[in-house]
Short mmCIF file of N, CA and C in Angstrom, two decimals:
data_model
loop_
_atom_site.label_atom_id
_atom_site.label_comp_id
_atom_site.label_asym_id
_atom_site.label_seq_id
_atom_site.Cartn_x
_atom_site.Cartn_y
_atom_site.Cartn_z
N GLN A 1 86.90 4.92 -132.99
CA GLN A 1 86.01 4.12 -133.63
C GLN A 1 84.29 3.74 -133.70
N VAL A 2 84.13 4.43 -132.65
CA VAL A 2 82.76 4.81 -132.27
C VAL A 2 82.20 6.01 -132.24
N GLN A 3 80.84 6.19 -132.45
CA GLN A 3 80.21 7.64 -132.42
C GLN A 3 79.07 7.31 -131.51
N LEU A 4 78.73 8.27 -130.94
CA LEU A 4 77.55 8.22 -129.87
C LEU A 4 76.76 9.66 -130.43
N VAL A 5 75.46 9.49 -130.94
CA VAL A 5 74.89 10.62 -131.22
C VAL A 5 73.39 10.84 -130.64
N GLU A 6 73.79 11.82 -129.94
CA GLU A 6 72.20 12.44 -128.89
C GLU A 6 71.35 12.98 -129.83
N SER A 7 70.11 12.98 -129.39
CA SER A 7 68.74 13.73 -129.91
C SER A 7 67.48 13.90 -128.94
N GLY A 8 67.06 14.95 -128.76
CA GLY A 8 65.80 14.88 -127.75
C GLY A 8 65.79 16.14 -127.26
N GLY A 9 66.94 16.94 -127.47
CA GLY A 9 67.04 18.21 -126.31
C GLY A 9 66.27 19.06 -126.82
N GLY A 10 66.14 20.14 -126.25
CA GLY A 10 65.14 21.48 -126.58
C GLY A 10 64.63 22.33 -125.34
N LEU A 11 63.81 23.15 -125.21
CA LEU A 11 63.26 23.99 -124.47
C LEU A 11 62.18 23.58 -124.01
N VAL A 12 61.70 23.47 -122.90
CA VAL A 12 60.48 22.83 -122.31
C VAL A 12 60.47 23.78 -120.94
N GLN A 13 58.89 23.93 -120.61
CA GLN A 13 58.36 24.61 -119.51
C GLN A 13 58.59 23.42 -118.23
N ALA A 14 58.90 24.57 -117.09
CA ALA A 14 59.06 23.49 -115.56
C ALA A 14 57.98 22.80 -115.70
N GLY A 15 57.79 21.26 -115.44
CA GLY A 15 56.77 20.59 -115.05
C GLY A 15 56.59 19.89 -116.49
N GLY A 16 57.20 19.91 -117.46
CA GLY A 16 57.24 19.30 -118.79
C GLY A 16 57.97 18.06 -118.72
N SER A 17 58.09 17.75 -120.29
CA SER A 17 58.79 16.08 -120.27
C SER A 17 59.47 16.57 -121.53
N LEU A 18 60.81 15.54 -121.60
CA LEU A 18 61.48 15.42 -122.70
C LEU A 18 62.02 14.14 -122.63
N ARG A 19 62.30 13.55 -123.95
CA ARG A 19 62.55 12.40 -124.21
C ARG A 19 64.11 12.24 -125.03
N LEU A 20 65.36 11.91 -124.41
CA LEU A 20 66.55 12.07 -125.04
C LEU A 20 66.81 10.60 -125.75
N SER A 21 67.70 10.73 -126.59
CA SER A 21 67.66 9.10 -127.45
C SER A 21 69.41 9.53 -127.89
N CYS A 22 70.08 8.37 -127.82
CA CYS A 22 71.40 8.50 -128.09
C CYS A 22 71.73 6.84 -128.54
N ALA A 23 71.91 7.11 -129.93
CA ALA A 23 72.50 5.62 -130.86
C ALA A 23 73.65 5.71 -130.80
N ALA A 24 74.44 4.65 -130.56
CA ALA A 24 75.98 3.96 -130.74
C ALA A 24 76.06 3.23 -131.90
N SER A 25 77.18 3.68 -132.79
CA SER A 25 77.63 3.01 -133.86
C SER A 25 79.01 3.20 -134.44
N GLY A 26 79.22 2.45 -135.15
CA GLY A 26 80.85 2.04 -135.37
C GLY A 26 81.24 0.73 -135.28
N SER A 27 82.71 0.53 -134.88
CA SER A 27 83.23 -0.91 -134.99
C SER A 27 82.70 -1.65 -133.35
N ILE A 28 81.75 -1.71 -133.19
CA ILE A 28 80.85 -2.10 -132.07
C ILE A 28 81.09 -3.65 -132.02
N PHE A 29 82.11 -4.36 -131.14
CA PHE A 29 81.80 -5.97 -130.83
C PHE A 29 80.58 -6.05 -129.79
N SER A 30 80.55 -5.31 -128.57
CA SER A 30 79.73 -5.34 -127.56
C SER A 30 79.66 -4.00 -126.67
N ILE A 31 78.57 -3.83 -126.30
CA ILE A 31 78.38 -2.35 -125.26
C ILE A 31 77.84 -3.27 -124.04
N ASN A 32 78.69 -2.52 -123.09
CA ASN A 32 78.63 -2.86 -121.29
C ASN A 32 77.51 -1.72 -120.83
N ASP A 33 77.99 -1.05 -119.85
CA ASP A 33 77.21 -0.12 -119.63
C ASP A 33 77.00 1.29 -120.47
N MET A 34 75.59 2.07 -120.22
CA MET A 34 75.31 2.77 -121.32
C MET A 34 74.58 4.16 -119.99
N GLY A 35 74.57 5.10 -120.68
CA GLY A 35 74.16 6.45 -119.78
C GLY A 35 74.18 7.65 -120.00
N TRP A 36 73.75 8.67 -118.83
CA TRP A 36 73.73 9.98 -119.29
C TRP A 36 74.39 10.78 -118.32
N TYR A 37 75.11 11.71 -118.41
CA TYR A 37 76.02 12.58 -117.55
C TYR A 37 75.38 14.16 -118.04
N ARG A 38 75.35 14.91 -117.27
CA ARG A 38 74.99 16.47 -117.63
C ARG A 38 75.97 17.28 -116.84
N GLN A 39 75.93 18.58 -117.71
CA GLN A 39 76.82 19.90 -117.12
C GLN A 39 76.17 20.96 -117.61
N ALA A 40 75.77 21.70 -116.06
CA ALA A 40 75.56 22.90 -116.72
C ALA A 40 76.45 24.12 -116.36
N PRO A 41 76.10 25.37 -117.08
CA PRO A 41 77.08 26.35 -116.73
C PRO A 41 77.87 26.56 -116.03
N GLY A 42 79.20 26.37 -115.92
CA GLY A 42 80.04 26.79 -114.82
C GLY A 42 79.95 25.87 -113.56
N GLU A 43 79.45 24.46 -114.18
CA GLU A 43 79.29 23.33 -113.16
C GLU A 43 80.13 22.00 -113.60
N ARG A 44 80.35 21.31 -112.61
CA ARG A 44 81.02 19.89 -112.95
C ARG A 44 80.11 19.00 -113.77
N ARG A 45 80.59 18.25 -114.81
CA ARG A 45 79.76 17.19 -115.17
C ARG A 45 79.38 16.12 -114.11
N GLU A 46 77.92 16.01 -114.06
CA GLU A 46 77.64 14.94 -113.01
C GLU A 46 76.81 13.69 -113.74
N LEU A 47 76.66 12.70 -112.79
CA LEU A 47 75.94 11.64 -113.64
C LEU A 47 74.64 11.66 -113.38
N VAL A 48 74.16 11.38 -114.07
CA VAL A 48 72.76 11.26 -114.08
C VAL A 48 71.60 9.93 -113.95
N ALA A 49 72.33 8.98 -114.71
CA ALA A 49 71.72 7.56 -114.89
C ALA A 49 72.57 6.53 -115.93
N THR A 50 72.41 5.69 -115.32
CA THR A 50 73.23 4.40 -116.21
C THR A 50 72.38 3.28 -116.23
N ILE A 51 72.46 2.48 -117.02
CA ILE A 51 72.15 1.27 -117.25
C ILE A 51 73.02 0.21 -117.88
N SER A 52 73.05 -0.95 -117.12
CA SER A 52 74.03 -2.05 -117.48
C SER A 52 73.32 -2.84 -118.93
N SER A 53 74.15 -3.78 -119.22
CA SER A 53 73.77 -4.54 -120.20
C SER A 53 72.58 -5.42 -119.65
N GLY A 54 72.46 -5.79 -118.57
CA GLY A 54 71.75 -6.37 -118.19
C GLY A 54 70.23 -5.61 -117.25
N GLY A 55 70.49 -4.64 -117.66
CA GLY A 55 68.96 -3.91 -117.47
C GLY A 55 69.14 -3.20 -116.22
N SER A 56 70.51 -3.44 -115.13
CA SER A 56 70.21 -2.67 -113.83
C SER A 56 70.43 -1.28 -113.92
N THR A 57 69.92 -0.44 -113.02
CA THR A 57 70.12 0.78 -113.39
C THR A 57 70.33 1.79 -111.94
N ASN A 58 70.68 2.79 -112.37
CA ASN A 58 71.21 3.57 -111.13
C ASN A 58 71.22 5.26 -111.49
N TYR A 59 70.55 5.88 -110.76
CA TYR A 59 70.02 7.44 -110.89
C TYR A 59 70.78 8.14 -109.57
N ALA A 60 71.03 9.12 -110.13
CA ALA A 60 71.50 10.48 -109.19
C ALA A 60 70.01 10.75 -108.14
N ASP A 61 70.33 11.05 -107.35
CA ASP A 61 69.23 11.12 -106.13
C ASP A 61 68.46 12.24 -106.71
N SER A 62 68.82 13.46 -107.18
CA SER A 62 68.08 14.67 -107.81
C SER A 62 67.47 13.99 -109.10
N VAL A 63 67.18 13.27 -109.84
CA VAL A 63 66.41 12.96 -110.78
C VAL A 63 65.27 11.61 -109.96
N LYS A 64 65.63 10.91 -109.13
CA LYS A 64 64.75 9.50 -108.61
C LYS A 64 63.58 9.91 -108.59
N GLY A 65 62.71 8.91 -109.37
CA GLY A 65 61.36 9.19 -109.37
C GLY A 65 60.62 10.40 -110.48
N ARG A 66 61.72 10.83 -111.45
CA ARG A 66 61.23 11.81 -112.34
C ARG A 66 61.81 11.54 -113.58
N PHE A 67 63.13 10.71 -113.69
CA PHE A 67 63.70 10.28 -114.81
C PHE A 67 63.81 8.80 -114.86
N ALA A 68 63.77 8.55 -115.91
CA ALA A 68 63.92 6.80 -116.50
C ALA A 68 64.72 6.70 -117.26
N ILE A 69 65.68 5.77 -117.46
CA ILE A 69 66.64 5.14 -118.28
C ILE A 69 66.27 3.92 -118.86
N SER A 70 66.51 3.47 -120.25
CA SER A 70 66.36 2.64 -120.95
C SER A 70 67.00 2.35 -122.12
N ARG A 71 67.00 0.99 -122.60
CA ARG A 71 68.29 0.78 -123.68
C ARG A 71 67.62 -0.71 -124.72
N ASP A 72 67.67 -0.02 -125.95
CA ASP A 72 67.33 -1.48 -126.84
C ASP A 72 68.78 -1.63 -127.19
N GLY A 73 68.99 -2.73 -126.84
CA GLY A 73 70.39 -3.59 -127.21
C GLY A 73 70.41 -3.81 -128.54
N ALA A 74 69.34 -4.24 -129.22
CA ALA A 74 69.34 -4.43 -130.70
C ALA A 74 69.79 -3.47 -131.87
N LYS A 75 69.49 -2.08 -131.23
CA LYS A 75 69.57 -0.74 -131.73
C LYS A 75 70.86 -0.22 -131.44
N ASN A 76 71.67 -0.56 -130.16
CA ASN A 76 72.70 0.05 -129.62
C ASN A 76 72.24 1.21 -129.24
N THR A 77 70.87 1.57 -128.55
CA THR A 77 70.61 3.05 -128.45
C THR A 77 70.07 3.04 -127.02
N VAL A 78 70.41 4.13 -126.32
CA VAL A 78 69.80 4.52 -125.03
C VAL A 78 68.86 5.62 -124.60
N TYR A 79 67.86 5.84 -123.91
CA TYR A 79 66.84 6.80 -123.76
C TYR A 79 66.94 7.34 -122.46
N LEU A 80 66.78 8.46 -122.21
CA LEU A 80 66.31 9.02 -121.07
C LEU A 80 64.87 9.61 -120.97
N GLN A 81 64.09 9.31 -120.52
CA GLN A 81 62.41 9.82 -120.19
C GLN A 81 62.60 10.71 -118.90
N MET A 82 62.28 12.22 -119.59
CA MET A 82 62.90 12.93 -118.18
C MET A 82 61.37 14.01 -118.06
N ASN A 83 60.82 13.59 -116.74
CA ASN A 83 59.12 14.18 -116.57
C ASN A 83 59.63 15.10 -115.38
N SER A 84 58.69 16.05 -115.25
CA SER A 84 58.53 16.94 -114.00
C SER A 84 59.63 17.75 -114.03
N LEU A 85 60.05 18.19 -115.14
CA LEU A 85 61.23 18.99 -115.28
C LEU A 85 61.38 20.17 -114.51
N LYS A 86 62.69 20.59 -113.75
CA LYS A 86 62.78 21.44 -113.01
C LYS A 86 63.76 22.55 -114.03
N PRO A 87 63.85 23.84 -113.35
CA PRO A 87 64.79 24.75 -114.04
C PRO A 87 66.30 24.34 -114.04
N GLU A 88 66.62 23.65 -112.49
CA GLU A 88 67.81 22.89 -112.04
C GLU A 88 68.28 21.83 -112.75
N ASP A 89 67.46 21.45 -113.70
CA ASP A 89 67.60 20.41 -114.67
C ASP A 89 68.40 20.84 -116.08
N THR A 90 68.64 21.94 -116.38
CA THR A 90 68.83 22.80 -117.36
C THR A 90 70.47 22.77 -117.40
N ALA A 91 70.84 22.09 -118.53
CA ALA A 91 72.37 21.56 -118.83
C ALA A 91 72.30 20.89 -120.01
N VAL A 92 73.75 20.68 -120.49
CA VAL A 92 73.95 19.76 -121.79
C VAL A 92 74.06 18.45 -121.08
N TYR A 93 73.17 17.58 -121.68
CA TYR A 93 73.11 16.23 -121.34
C TYR A 93 74.33 15.18 -122.39
N TYR A 94 75.22 14.41 -121.54
CA TYR A 94 76.04 13.74 -122.66
C TYR A 94 75.79 12.37 -122.49
N CYS A 95 75.83 11.68 -123.50
CA CYS A 95 75.46 9.98 -123.71
C CYS A 95 77.04 9.59 -123.46
N TYR A 96 76.65 8.44 -122.71
CA TYR A 96 78.04 7.66 -122.61
C TYR A 96 78.02 6.12 -122.94
N ALA A 97 79.07 5.34 -123.64
CA ALA A 97 78.71 4.09 -123.17
C ALA A 97 79.99 3.50 -123.37
N ASN A 98 80.00 2.07 -122.97
CA ASN A 98 81.40 1.66 -122.18
C ASN A 98 81.23 0.42 -123.68
N VAL A 99 82.21 0.70 -124.32
CA VAL A 99 82.33 -0.30 -125.67
C VAL A 99 83.37 -1.30 -125.88
N ARG A 100 83.31 -2.63 -126.10
CA ARG A 100 84.16 -3.08 -126.93
C ARG A 100 84.10 -3.64 -127.91
N THR A 101 85.07 -2.94 -128.79
CA THR A 101 85.25 -2.84 -130.27
C THR A 101 85.99 -3.78 -130.81
N ARG A 102 85.84 -3.84 -132.14
CA ARG A 102 86.76 -5.11 -132.90
C ARG A 102 87.94 -4.98 -132.75
N ALA A 103 88.64 -3.68 -132.29
CA ALA A 103 90.16 -3.63 -132.51
C ALA A 103 90.66 -4.05 -131.31
N PHE A 104 89.91 -3.54 -130.22
CA PHE A 104 90.76 -3.48 -128.74
C PHE A 104 89.97 -5.25 -127.78
N ARG A 105 90.43 -5.77 -126.90
CA ARG A 105 89.75 -6.53 -126.11
C ARG A 105 89.18 -5.64 -124.78
N GLN A 106 90.11 -4.77 -124.39
CA GLN A 106 89.43 -3.95 -123.26
C GLN A 106 88.31 -2.89 -123.90
N ALA A 107 87.43 -3.11 -122.90
CA ALA A 107 86.03 -1.88 -123.09
C ALA A 107 86.57 -0.78 -122.64
N MET A 108 85.91 0.43 -123.67
CA MET A 108 86.75 1.78 -123.42
C MET A 108 85.28 2.56 -123.33
N ASP A 109 85.65 3.82 -122.46
CA ASP A 109 84.08 4.79 -122.49
C ASP A 109 84.26 5.49 -123.57
N TYR A 110 82.83 5.85 -124.61
CA TYR A 110 82.79 6.78 -125.38
C TYR A 110 81.88 7.82 -125.04
N TRP A 111 81.90 9.20 -125.55
CA TRP A 111 81.00 10.13 -125.18
C TRP A 111 80.51 10.67 -126.40
N GLY A 112 79.00 11.30 -126.42
CA GLY A 112 78.42 11.84 -127.07
C GLY A 112 78.93 13.26 -127.42
N LYS A 113 78.36 14.31 -128.07
CA LYS A 113 78.78 15.62 -128.08
C LYS A 113 77.94 16.55 -127.32
N GLY A 114 76.70 15.87 -126.93
CA GLY A 114 75.66 16.44 -126.17
C GLY A 114 74.60 17.00 -126.57
N THR A 115 73.75 17.32 -125.90
CA THR A 115 72.33 17.86 -126.25
C THR A 115 71.83 18.89 -125.10
N LEU A 116 71.50 19.97 -125.77
CA LEU A 116 71.22 21.07 -124.77
C LEU A 116 69.61 20.65 -124.17
N VAL A 117 69.41 21.09 -123.06
CA VAL A 117 68.08 20.70 -122.52
C VAL A 117 68.15 22.18 -121.57
N THR A 118 66.87 22.91 -121.97
CA THR A 118 66.44 24.06 -121.18
C THR A 118 65.41 23.75 -120.47
N VAL A 119 65.15 24.14 -119.19
CA VAL A 119 63.82 24.25 -118.48
C VAL A 119 63.63 25.57 -118.07
N SER A 120 62.54 26.17 -118.49
CA SER A 120 62.29 27.57 -118.45
C SER A 120 61.31 27.65 -117.15
N SER A 121 61.47 28.60 -116.35
CA SER A 121 60.27 28.86 -115.27
C SER A 121 59.30 29.57 -115.45
#
């Protein structure tokens, strides 16, 4: 009953920047944490960044100082500003949100389909 749609991925040269967006829609009552994970070919999915409903953030050590996560509660949207990109940042980036819907009391995790970020050297 909840859909997350990512946008903003693409091809960029090392040292460049991209801004990812993810909009949640559907039978949403409230959203708790939102965030981004990524998965490179042959690798496990890993945490990139999260942001709580109160605005507290958490980042993977590999992206600290380069990436910034933010959200717009009114639009149910989370963003990831990625600066100083490196080839090792190349991955499919997945949006997630912990959502309480109108149908359930317990909040559940929802995932987007992913958007590809490719950083060339």
